[in-house]
């Protein structure tokens, strides 16, 4: 058991740490606190079919003034094993590391949105505006799952800022601009089109990216993706490349998801995740053939979560979700992307197909933590009656998925295990353990007692 304990003695990076919650000034239509400004809802198409017919200059001119350069200063401890062998441990040498990226000003008083990976582990943050003025920035809150962070700089002047567009209305083939600071080259503007929407890249977090062919390189992360009117439709986040440089496609977090995360941080101090309460997969020819159905589009429900809004609304296995409100659903990423813009207790009108008949019911989203919670890269869920009977236990929570890269090598040993206690606190159910873990810092180690899949009780330290 000592070997097993040491095998799992790991230190994971902080997740969705929130350093503070701030109430702000602009009230949205639904009376929730908002720091963002939205574009008019009459979202129009750009005129013309070619780049020669579209004027990019106005959008570029307005956007470059709202995109900032973000410098992340972090401290790393470096040890020399040879020196330690001869002279003993001296605690290592501290070295300063500097990382850079981009950010977008979203309010005139200095709130800035960027990527979480741009500011990760920062001991000091500095923001430089397009006019070369630099400011110390403070971190307001982060969402590591969706890779979004909110910063604030203090300035007496009113700053130019980006207006949020409705990313659901963005069209494939629409012209867009990416603005950022690749390779420390400030105020760089590139153009392209929207190549795809709701792109699923199989990340453990967001699964609904906007894909473009606008050139994005290291340093662009956190920068703006805007339409030809200069309205923000996404935050440039990643590229798909074996070399680490742009090779044709780039990806952005949609503005609707970004806006919701920011408003959650401002109002609640953390991100409020709502879930529909269904599991399943998207349909295609092969999946439909295996299931014995004719439809090849939509989301097929394979399981309905107990006590969820979906169960209470009467959804069941075999139903095929076709629409959420007015949003057509063909893929899992479209479903997850739309739900990511909602909060617990929001109502969503679900249109679905059952036995060839189209039905529609309102579903109230429930809080993610009531049926799932995540800590140190372990996604947890409640156990059911069969688990209790199989292991002869009356309580516990199951490890549903392994989302941490550090723990991926041990996924086979961990997935499906049932946690009985954390730091001697009984894992009575998911809600109980979630409340306990929410009080813990992701950097703190915890002692976990669990039953593995063959019924052995083991202890690990994470």
Tab-separated table of C-alpha atoms in Angstrom:
chain	number	residue	atom	x	y	z
A	1	UNK	CA	0.000	0.000	0.000
A	2	UNK	CA	2.972	2.333	0.645
A	3	UNK	CA	4.004	1.912	-2.968
A	4	UNK	CA	0.475	2.729	-4.125
A	5	UNK	CA	0.360	5.782	-1.849
A	6	UNK	CA	3.636	7.147	-3.130
A	7	UNK	CA	2.539	6.468	-6.701
A	8	UNK	CA	-0.399	8.804	-6.291
A	9	UNK	CA	1.353	11.469	-4.199
A	10	UNK	CA	0.946	14.301	-6.643
A	11	UNK	CA	0.531	18.035	-6.517
A	12	UNK	CA	-1.978	19.426	-8.995
A	13	UNK	CA	-2.229	22.975	-10.204
A	14	UNK	CA	-5.007	25.192	-8.956
A	15	UNK	CA	-8.311	24.864	-10.829
A	16	UNK	CA	-11.100	27.374	-10.920
A	17	UNK	CA	-9.722	29.524	-8.069
A	18	UNK	CA	-11.653	32.691	-7.460
A	19	UNK	CA	-9.658	35.458	-5.768
A	20	UNK	CA	-12.551	37.840	-5.348
A	21	UNK	CA	-16.077	38.719	-6.439
A	22	UNK	CA	-17.074	42.230	-7.432
A	23	UNK	CA	-20.501	43.700	-7.951
A	24	UNK	CA	-20.640	46.126	-10.854
A	25	UNK	CA	-22.618	48.763	-12.444
A	26	UNK	CA	-24.305	47.734	-15.642
A	27	UNK	CA	-27.463	45.684	-15.133
A	28	UNK	CA	-28.390	43.280	-17.911
A	29	UNK	CA	-31.887	42.690	-19.174
A	30	UNK	CA	-32.346	39.870	-16.672
A	31	UNK	CA	-31.163	42.105	-13.783
A	32	UNK	CA	-27.960	40.099	-13.323
A	33	UNK	CA	-24.804	42.058	-12.643
A	34	UNK	CA	-22.879	42.624	-15.867
A	35	UNK	CA	-19.611	44.266	-16.795
A	36	UNK	CA	-19.994	43.623	-20.518
A	37	UNK	CA	-21.674	45.685	-23.197
A	38	UNK	CA	-23.639	43.827	-25.845
A	39	UNK	CA	-24.111	44.715	-29.485
A	40	UNK	CA	-27.601	45.336	-30.898
A	41	UNK	CA	-29.571	42.157	-31.491
A	42	UNK	CA	-30.221	42.944	-35.167
A	43	UNK	CA	-27.072	41.116	-36.145
A	44	UNK	CA	-26.529	41.897	-39.828
A	45	UNK	CA	-24.456	40.159	-42.478
A	46	UNK	CA	-21.369	41.785	-43.910
A	47	UNK	CA	-21.912	43.010	-47.450
A	48	UNK	CA	-19.940	41.343	-50.205
A	49	UNK	CA	-18.559	37.939	-51.034
A	50	UNK	CA	-14.823	38.653	-51.069
A	51	UNK	CA	-12.259	40.409	-48.917
A	52	UNK	CA	-12.035	43.177	-51.541
A	53	UNK	CA	-15.733	43.931	-50.972
A	54	UNK	CA	-15.458	44.094	-47.185
A	55	UNK	CA	-13.870	47.021	-45.355
A	56	UNK	CA	-11.789	45.690	-42.451
A	57	UNK	CA	-10.196	49.004	-41.522
A	58	UNK	CA	-12.871	50.326	-39.151
A	59	UNK	CA	-13.068	47.055	-37.214
A	60	UNK	CA	-9.276	46.803	-37.028
A	61	UNK	CA	-8.880	50.420	-35.922
A	62	UNK	CA	-11.405	50.099	-33.085
A	63	UNK	CA	-10.258	46.672	-31.912
A	64	UNK	CA	-6.497	47.283	-31.660
A	65	UNK	CA	-7.182	49.904	-28.982
A	66	UNK	CA	-9.150	47.422	-26.880
A	67	UNK	CA	-6.611	44.570	-27.044
A	68	UNK	CA	-3.810	44.630	-24.481
A	69	UNK	CA	-0.501	42.871	-23.884
A	70	UNK	CA	-0.477	40.720	-20.726
A	71	UNK	CA	2.803	39.865	-18.974
A	72	UNK	CA	2.811	37.049	-16.427
A	73	UNK	CA	5.692	36.931	-13.952
A	74	UNK	CA	5.978	33.677	-12.012
A	75	UNK	CA	8.575	32.180	-9.681
A	76	UNK	CA	9.894	28.658	-10.200
A	77	UNK	CA	12.103	26.734	-7.812
A	78	UNK	CA	14.921	24.923	-9.601
A	79	UNK	CA	16.987	22.285	-7.818
A	80	UNK	CA	20.379	20.815	-8.719
A	81	UNK	CA	20.395	17.107	-7.799
A	82	UNK	CA	24.218	16.848	-8.049
A	83	UNK	CA	24.785	19.797	-5.702
A	84	UNK	CA	22.154	18.401	-3.340
A	85	UNK	CA	23.910	15.018	-3.364
A	86	UNK	CA	27.260	16.488	-2.321
A	87	UNK	CA	26.150	19.371	-0.123
A	88	UNK	CA	22.650	18.385	0.986
A	89	UNK	CA	19.304	19.941	0.152
A	90	UNK	CA	19.342	23.734	0.061
A	91	UNK	CA	15.739	24.173	-0.940
A	92	UNK	CA	16.502	24.893	-4.593
A	93	UNK	CA	17.087	28.174	-6.386
A	94	UNK	CA	14.242	30.478	-7.272
A	95	UNK	CA	14.079	31.689	-10.850
A	96	UNK	CA	11.801	34.301	-12.374
A	97	UNK	CA	9.852	33.248	-15.460
A	98	UNK	CA	7.996	35.582	-17.793
A	99	UNK	CA	5.115	34.599	-20.043
A	100	UNK	CA	3.115	36.815	-22.369
A	101	UNK	CA	-0.282	36.823	-24.007
A	102	UNK	CA	-3.161	39.079	-24.907
A	103	UNK	CA	-6.326	40.375	-23.282
A	104	UNK	CA	-9.435	42.345	-24.249
A	105	UNK	CA	-10.738	45.412	-22.411
A	106	UNK	CA	-14.473	44.912	-21.824
A	107	UNK	CA	-15.350	48.001	-19.752
A	108	UNK	CA	-14.211	51.608	-19.677
A	109	UNK	CA	-13.060	51.278	-16.046
A	110	UNK	CA	-10.476	48.596	-16.770
A	111	UNK	CA	-11.923	45.101	-16.671
A	112	UNK	CA	-10.051	42.762	-19.000
A	113	UNK	CA	-10.819	39.234	-20.168
A	114	UNK	CA	-8.047	36.821	-21.137
A	115	UNK	CA	-7.282	33.093	-21.078
A	116	UNK	CA	-6.687	31.310	-17.809
A	117	UNK	CA	-3.531	29.716	-19.200
A	118	UNK	CA	-2.106	33.188	-19.917
A	119	UNK	CA	-2.152	34.180	-16.225
A	120	UNK	CA	-1.727	30.747	-14.629
A	121	UNK	CA	0.593	30.632	-11.565
A	122	UNK	CA	1.325	34.358	-11.842
A	123	UNK	CA	2.921	36.112	-8.883
A	124	UNK	CA	2.653	39.412	-10.733
A	125	UNK	CA	0.591	40.596	-13.702
A	126	UNK	CA	1.290	43.595	-15.904
A	127	UNK	CA	-0.959	44.928	-18.654
A	128	UNK	CA	0.257	47.244	-21.421
A	129	UNK	CA	-2.302	49.170	-23.459
A	130	UNK	CA	-2.044	49.998	-27.129
A	131	UNK	CA	-0.826	53.512	-26.161
A	132	UNK	CA	2.152	51.865	-24.365
A	133	UNK	CA	0.908	52.723	-20.867
A	134	UNK	CA	1.504	49.883	-18.417
A	135	UNK	CA	-0.455	48.972	-15.276
A	136	UNK	CA	-0.282	46.353	-12.567
A	137	UNK	CA	-3.289	44.071	-12.878
A	138	UNK	CA	-5.144	42.105	-10.242
A	139	UNK	CA	-6.858	38.814	-10.844
A	140	UNK	CA	-10.591	38.948	-10.152
A	141	UNK	CA	-11.450	35.342	-10.940
A	142	UNK	CA	-10.802	32.417	-13.244
A	143	UNK	CA	-12.481	29.452	-14.833
A	144	UNK	CA	-9.801	26.904	-15.689
A	145	UNK	CA	-12.362	24.532	-17.206
A	146	UNK	CA	-13.341	27.034	-19.880
A	147	UNK	CA	-9.904	28.738	-19.912
A	148	UNK	CA	-11.209	32.226	-19.115
A	149	UNK	CA	-9.852	34.732	-16.582
A	150	UNK	CA	-10.977	38.225	-15.546
A	151	UNK	CA	-8.441	40.946	-14.661
A	152	UNK	CA	-8.766	44.545	-13.463
A	153	UNK	CA	-6.493	47.537	-13.819
A	154	UNK	CA	-7.001	50.833	-11.999
A	155	UNK	CA	-6.878	53.946	-14.126
A	156	UNK	CA	-8.424	57.408	-13.940
A	157	UNK	CA	-9.020	57.585	-17.686
A	158	UNK	CA	-11.907	55.994	-19.528
A	159	UNK	CA	-10.649	53.152	-21.659
A	160	UNK	CA	-11.852	51.976	-25.088
A	161	UNK	CA	-13.584	48.619	-24.788
A	162	UNK	CA	-15.057	45.836	-26.901
A	163	UNK	CA	-18.774	45.257	-27.325
A	164	UNK	CA	-20.016	41.654	-27.095
A	165	UNK	CA	-21.889	40.224	-30.072
A	166	UNK	CA	-24.231	37.226	-29.919
A	167	UNK	CA	-21.941	34.352	-30.934
A	168	UNK	CA	-24.947	32.107	-31.593
A	169	UNK	CA	-25.723	34.308	-34.593
A	170	UNK	CA	-22.265	33.993	-36.139
A	171	UNK	CA	-22.380	32.310	-39.552
A	172	UNK	CA	-19.918	29.857	-41.073
A	173	UNK	CA	-18.150	31.689	-43.899
A	174	UNK	CA	-18.432	35.073	-42.169
A	175	UNK	CA	-15.349	37.296	-42.260
A	176	UNK	CA	-13.565	37.776	-38.928
A	177	UNK	CA	-10.454	39.468	-37.562
A	178	UNK	CA	-8.085	38.102	-34.913
A	179	UNK	CA	-6.282	40.786	-32.917
A	180	UNK	CA	-3.492	40.087	-30.450
A	181	UNK	CA	0.219	40.133	-29.671
A	182	UNK	CA	1.863	37.061	-31.243
A	183	UNK	CA	5.579	36.682	-30.548
A	184	UNK	CA	5.433	40.016	-28.647
A	185	UNK	CA	4.450	41.822	-31.845
A	186	UNK	CA	1.845	44.231	-30.493
A	187	UNK	CA	-1.421	45.159	-32.235
A	188	UNK	CA	-1.288	42.428	-34.868
A	189	UNK	CA	-4.422	41.994	-36.990
A	190	UNK	CA	-5.118	38.933	-39.161
A	191	UNK	CA	-8.212	38.138	-41.209
A	192	UNK	CA	-10.055	34.963	-42.102
A	193	UNK	CA	-13.466	33.365	-42.086
A	194	UNK	CA	-15.405	31.300	-39.596
A	195	UNK	CA	-14.524	27.750	-40.648
A	196	UNK	CA	-16.842	25.916	-38.258
A	197	UNK	CA	-18.943	26.420	-35.138
A	198	UNK	CA	-19.381	24.273	-32.040
A	199	UNK	CA	-16.111	22.481	-32.740
A	200	UNK	CA	-15.392	19.694	-30.246
A	201	UNK	CA	-11.662	19.193	-29.639
A	202	UNK	CA	-12.133	16.560	-26.909
A	203	UNK	CA	-10.746	18.824	-24.204
A	204	UNK	CA	-11.813	18.243	-20.609
A	205	UNK	CA	-13.343	21.712	-20.503
A	206	UNK	CA	-15.030	23.651	-23.290
A	207	UNK	CA	-16.282	21.537	-26.166
A	208	UNK	CA	-17.803	24.193	-28.389
A	209	UNK	CA	-15.138	26.354	-30.050
A	210	UNK	CA	-15.474	28.762	-32.945
A	211	UNK	CA	-12.974	27.591	-35.578
A	212	UNK	CA	-11.431	30.126	-37.953
A	213	UNK	CA	-8.614	30.276	-40.484
A	214	UNK	CA	-7.405	33.655	-39.237
A	215	UNK	CA	-3.713	33.286	-38.355
A	216	UNK	CA	-3.195	32.881	-34.596
A	217	UNK	CA	0.189	32.179	-33.003
A	218	UNK	CA	1.680	31.955	-29.481
A	219	UNK	CA	0.978	35.279	-27.770
A	220	UNK	CA	-2.426	35.644	-29.447
A	221	UNK	CA	-4.046	33.718	-26.588
A	222	UNK	CA	-6.597	35.884	-24.808
A	223	UNK	CA	-6.932	38.249	-27.758
A	224	UNK	CA	-10.055	39.266	-29.623
A	225	UNK	CA	-11.914	37.567	-32.445
A	226	UNK	CA	-14.249	40.184	-33.910
A	227	UNK	CA	-16.678	40.506	-36.804
A	228	UNK	CA	-16.375	43.167	-39.495
A	229	UNK	CA	-18.178	45.656	-37.254
A	230	UNK	CA	-15.539	45.219	-34.539
A	231	UNK	CA	-17.907	43.358	-32.185
A	232	UNK	CA	-16.400	40.640	-30.007
A	233	UNK	CA	-17.505	37.138	-31.027
A	234	UNK	CA	-14.789	35.123	-29.275
A	235	UNK	CA	-11.588	34.981	-27.232
A	236	UNK	CA	-8.735	33.405	-29.210
A	237	UNK	CA	-7.552	30.428	-27.185
A	238	UNK	CA	-5.656	27.764	-29.060
A	239	UNK	CA	-4.289	26.441	-32.316
A	240	UNK	CA	-4.156	22.916	-33.705
A	241	UNK	CA	-0.550	22.351	-34.684
A	242	UNK	CA	2.248	19.820	-34.303
A	243	UNK	CA	4.836	22.588	-34.474
A	244	UNK	CA	3.271	24.988	-31.965
A	245	UNK	CA	2.762	27.608	-34.676
A	246	UNK	CA	-0.200	28.389	-36.894
A	247	UNK	CA	-0.817	25.870	-39.690
A	248	UNK	CA	-4.307	26.748	-40.868
A	249	UNK	CA	-6.843	26.670	-38.049
A	250	UNK	CA	-7.356	28.486	-34.779
A	251	UNK	CA	-10.025	28.268	-32.098
A	252	UNK	CA	-11.857	30.767	-29.918
A	253	UNK	CA	-14.138	30.573	-26.881
A	254	UNK	CA	-17.521	31.958	-28.077
A	255	UNK	CA	-18.476	35.365	-26.700
A	256	UNK	CA	-21.749	34.090	-25.203
A	257	UNK	CA	-19.866	31.554	-23.051
A	258	UNK	CA	-17.229	34.150	-22.148
A	259	UNK	CA	-19.858	36.695	-21.159
A	260	UNK	CA	-21.688	34.208	-18.941
A	261	UNK	CA	-18.454	33.241	-17.135
A	262	UNK	CA	-17.556	36.884	-16.513
A	263	UNK	CA	-21.010	37.721	-15.169
A	264	UNK	CA	-20.903	34.666	-12.878
A	265	UNK	CA	-17.536	35.716	-11.462
A	266	UNK	CA	-18.796	39.252	-10.916
A	267	UNK	CA	-22.064	38.237	-9.275
A	268	UNK	CA	-21.308	34.975	-7.471
A	269	UNK	CA	-17.542	34.844	-7.136
A	270	UNK	CA	-17.401	31.581	-9.080
A	271	UNK	CA	-18.878	29.984	-12.174
A	272	UNK	CA	-22.418	28.655	-11.886
A	273	UNK	CA	-22.763	25.531	-14.007
A	274	UNK	CA	-26.181	24.217	-14.920
A	275	UNK	CA	-26.802	20.814	-16.466
A	276	UNK	CA	-29.693	19.329	-18.394
A	277	UNK	CA	-29.295	15.912	-16.797
A	278	UNK	CA	-28.877	13.657	-19.831
A	279	UNK	CA	-26.084	11.453	-21.118
A	280	UNK	CA	-25.740	10.047	-24.595
A	281	UNK	CA	-24.192	10.949	-27.912
A	282	UNK	CA	-24.690	12.585	-31.267
A	283	UNK	CA	-26.182	10.617	-34.110
A	284	UNK	CA	-24.589	9.647	-37.414
A	285	UNK	CA	-25.117	6.822	-39.900
A	286	UNK	CA	-23.188	4.246	-37.883
A	287	UNK	CA	-24.639	5.228	-34.503
A	288	UNK	CA	-28.173	5.274	-35.896
A	289	UNK	CA	-27.710	1.865	-37.508
A	290	UNK	CA	-26.408	0.411	-34.225
A	291	UNK	CA	-29.381	1.883	-32.367
A	292	UNK	CA	-31.874	0.727	-34.960
A	293	UNK	CA	-33.239	4.197	-35.733
A	294	UNK	CA	-33.578	6.232	-38.921
A	295	UNK	CA	-32.573	9.693	-37.683
A	296	UNK	CA	-28.935	10.649	-38.257
A	297	UNK	CA	-29.085	14.104	-36.658
A	298	UNK	CA	-29.658	15.103	-33.062
A	299	UNK	CA	-28.532	14.076	-29.584
A	300	UNK	CA	-29.606	10.571	-28.541
A	301	UNK	CA	-30.382	10.200	-24.817
A	302	UNK	CA	-28.880	7.010	-23.440
A	303	UNK	CA	-29.326	7.857	-19.758
A	304	UNK	CA	-31.281	10.401	-17.713
A	305	UNK	CA	-29.683	11.592	-14.470
A	306	UNK	CA	-31.657	10.843	-11.354
A	307	UNK	CA	-33.382	13.867	-9.745
A	308	UNK	CA	-32.352	16.097	-12.664
A	309	UNK	CA	-34.539	18.575	-14.513
A	310	UNK	CA	-34.611	16.211	-17.486
A	311	UNK	CA	-36.023	13.388	-15.368
A	312	UNK	CA	-38.615	15.655	-13.788
A	313	UNK	CA	-39.670	16.908	-17.238
A	314	UNK	CA	-40.226	13.339	-18.426
A	315	UNK	CA	-37.295	12.904	-20.802
A	316	UNK	CA	-36.160	9.299	-21.065
A	317	UNK	CA	-33.740	6.943	-22.768
A	318	UNK	CA	-34.335	6.769	-26.520
A	319	UNK	CA	-35.488	10.380	-26.914
A	320	UNK	CA	-33.620	12.395	-29.551
A	321	UNK	CA	-33.043	16.065	-28.733
A	322	UNK	CA	-33.504	18.247	-31.806
A	323	UNK	CA	-33.588	21.782	-30.380
A	324	UNK	CA	-32.837	23.709	-27.188
A	325	UNK	CA	-35.042	26.803	-27.237
A	326	UNK	CA	-34.548	27.982	-30.847
A	327	UNK	CA	-31.055	26.499	-31.187
A	328	UNK	CA	-30.896	23.476	-33.502
A	329	UNK	CA	-28.972	20.554	-31.974
A	330	UNK	CA	-27.101	18.128	-34.234
A	331	UNK	CA	-23.999	17.433	-32.164
A	332	UNK	CA	-22.945	17.045	-28.552
A	333	UNK	CA	-20.796	20.178	-28.805
A	334	UNK	CA	-23.828	22.215	-29.874
A	335	UNK	CA	-25.754	20.924	-26.871
A	336	UNK	CA	-22.936	21.471	-24.373
A	337	UNK	CA	-22.082	24.875	-25.844
A	338	UNK	CA	-25.642	26.136	-25.463
A	339	UNK	CA	-26.010	24.787	-21.915
A	340	UNK	CA	-22.683	26.451	-21.018
A	341	UNK	CA	-24.386	29.831	-21.499
A	342	UNK	CA	-27.039	28.976	-18.895
A	343	UNK	CA	-27.177	28.827	-15.096
A	344	UNK	CA	-28.802	26.539	-12.548
A	345	UNK	CA	-32.582	27.138	-12.360
A	346	UNK	CA	-32.708	28.567	-15.901
A	347	UNK	CA	-35.434	26.994	-18.008
A	348	UNK	CA	-34.676	25.551	-21.434
A	349	UNK	CA	-37.359	24.469	-23.919
A	350	UNK	CA	-36.302	21.029	-25.156
A	351	UNK	CA	-37.718	19.826	-28.470
A	352	UNK	CA	-37.224	16.106	-28.975
A	353	UNK	CA	-38.344	13.161	-31.048
A	354	UNK	CA	-39.995	10.142	-29.397
A	355	UNK	CA	-41.366	7.222	-31.412
A	356	UNK	CA	-41.499	9.408	-34.507
A	357	UNK	CA	-43.480	12.153	-32.776
A	358	UNK	CA	-42.059	15.620	-32.046
A	359	UNK	CA	-42.598	16.835	-28.486
A	360	UNK	CA	-41.458	19.859	-26.501
A	361	UNK	CA	-41.088	20.331	-22.742
A	362	UNK	CA	-39.523	22.973	-20.491
A	363	UNK	CA	-36.574	21.671	-18.453
A	364	UNK	CA	-35.172	23.443	-15.400
A	365	UNK	CA	-31.407	23.140	-15.226
A	366	UNK	CA	-29.947	21.901	-11.953
A	367	UNK	CA	-26.622	22.803	-10.400
A	368	UNK	CA	-23.709	20.795	-11.754
A	369	UNK	CA	-22.395	20.130	-8.237
A	370	UNK	CA	-25.595	18.297	-7.293
A	371	UNK	CA	-24.825	15.441	-9.700
A	372	UNK	CA	-21.144	16.015	-10.529
A	373	UNK	CA	-18.221	17.649	-8.812
A	374	UNK	CA	-14.551	17.872	-9.672
A	375	UNK	CA	-11.513	18.151	-7.433
A	376	UNK	CA	-7.857	17.700	-8.340
A	377	UNK	CA	-8.849	16.366	-11.723
A	378	UNK	CA	-11.241	13.711	-10.417
A	379	UNK	CA	-14.850	13.994	-11.617
A	380	UNK	CA	-17.159	12.521	-8.988
A	381	UNK	CA	-20.761	11.311	-8.985
A	382	UNK	CA	-23.175	9.706	-6.539
A	383	UNK	CA	-23.247	5.922	-6.281
A	384	UNK	CA	-26.432	3.971	-6.947
A	385	UNK	CA	-28.172	1.057	-5.255
A	386	UNK	CA	-26.216	-1.540	-7.237
A	387	UNK	CA	-22.909	-0.090	-5.993
A	388	UNK	CA	-24.110	-0.190	-2.412
A	389	UNK	CA	-25.165	-3.805	-2.791
A	390	UNK	CA	-22.017	-4.879	-4.651
A	391	UNK	CA	-19.576	-3.391	-2.141
A	392	UNK	CA	-21.832	-3.724	0.914
A	393	UNK	CA	-21.619	-0.038	1.753
A	394	UNK	CA	-24.208	2.557	2.681
A	395	UNK	CA	-22.516	5.656	1.266
A	396	UNK	CA	-19.752	6.922	-1.010
A	397	UNK	CA	-19.102	8.777	-4.266
A	398	UNK	CA	-17.725	7.229	-7.454
A	399	UNK	CA	-14.805	8.497	-9.534
A	400	UNK	CA	-16.552	8.995	-12.872
A	401	UNK	CA	-13.770	10.461	-15.013
A	402	UNK	CA	-10.094	11.440	-14.790
A	403	UNK	CA	-9.620	14.954	-16.188
A	404	UNK	CA	-6.131	15.657	-14.844
A	405	UNK	CA	-3.200	15.063	-17.185
A	406	UNK	CA	-1.086	14.134	-14.144
A	407	UNK	CA	-3.493	11.348	-13.235
A	408	UNK	CA	-4.241	10.078	-16.756
A	409	UNK	CA	-1.551	7.336	-16.475
A	410	UNK	CA	-3.458	5.940	-13.458
A	411	UNK	CA	-6.940	6.220	-14.981
A	412	UNK	CA	-7.460	2.451	-15.110
A	413	UNK	CA	-6.678	2.087	-11.404
A	414	UNK	CA	-8.778	5.093	-10.345
A	415	UNK	CA	-11.845	5.228	-12.596
A	416	UNK	CA	-14.816	3.489	-10.994
A	417	UNK	CA	-13.343	3.472	-7.490
A	418	UNK	CA	-15.641	4.597	-4.688
A	419	UNK	CA	-14.423	7.268	-2.274
A	420	UNK	CA	-15.493	6.680	1.314
A	421	UNK	CA	-13.845	9.664	2.993
A	422	UNK	CA	-11.649	12.691	2.362
A	423	UNK	CA	-9.468	13.828	5.273
A	424	UNK	CA	-11.593	11.609	7.530
A	425	UNK	CA	-14.794	13.394	6.427
A	426	UNK	CA	-17.405	10.834	5.313
A	427	UNK	CA	-18.328	11.031	1.649
A	428	UNK	CA	-22.011	10.600	2.521
A	429	UNK	CA	-23.128	11.851	-0.892
A	430	UNK	CA	-21.974	14.174	-3.643
A	431	UNK	CA	-23.500	17.314	-2.142
A	432	UNK	CA	-21.808	16.724	1.207
A	433	UNK	CA	-18.371	16.045	-0.229
A	434	UNK	CA	-18.724	18.890	-2.739
A	435	UNK	CA	-19.341	21.426	0.049
A	436	UNK	CA	-16.299	20.093	1.919
A	437	UNK	CA	-14.012	20.150	-1.132
A	438	UNK	CA	-15.128	23.663	-2.117
A	439	UNK	CA	-13.521	24.892	1.106
A	440	UNK	CA	-10.229	23.280	0.124
A	441	UNK	CA	-7.538	24.896	-1.970
A	442	UNK	CA	-6.628	22.822	-5.036
A	443	UNK	CA	-3.006	23.078	-3.915
A	444	UNK	CA	-3.692	21.434	-0.560
A	445	UNK	CA	-3.002	17.717	-0.306
A	446	UNK	CA	-5.866	15.502	0.848
A	447	UNK	CA	-6.007	11.976	2.250
A	448	UNK	CA	-8.558	9.852	0.397
A	449	UNK	CA	-9.900	6.481	1.514
A	450	UNK	CA	-11.561	4.472	-1.224
A	451	UNK	CA	-12.705	1.043	-2.337
A	452	UNK	CA	-11.137	-0.102	-5.581
A	453	UNK	CA	-12.932	-2.129	-8.234
A	454	UNK	CA	-12.026	-5.458	-6.652
A	455	UNK	CA	-13.308	-4.423	-3.246
A	456	UNK	CA	-10.027	-3.551	-1.534
A	457	UNK	CA	-9.859	-0.499	0.733
A	458	UNK	CA	-6.883	1.718	-0.177
A	459	UNK	CA	-5.645	5.141	0.828
A	460	UNK	CA	-4.003	7.689	-1.421
A	461	UNK	CA	-2.726	11.207	-0.965
A	462	UNK	CA	-3.494	13.737	-3.695
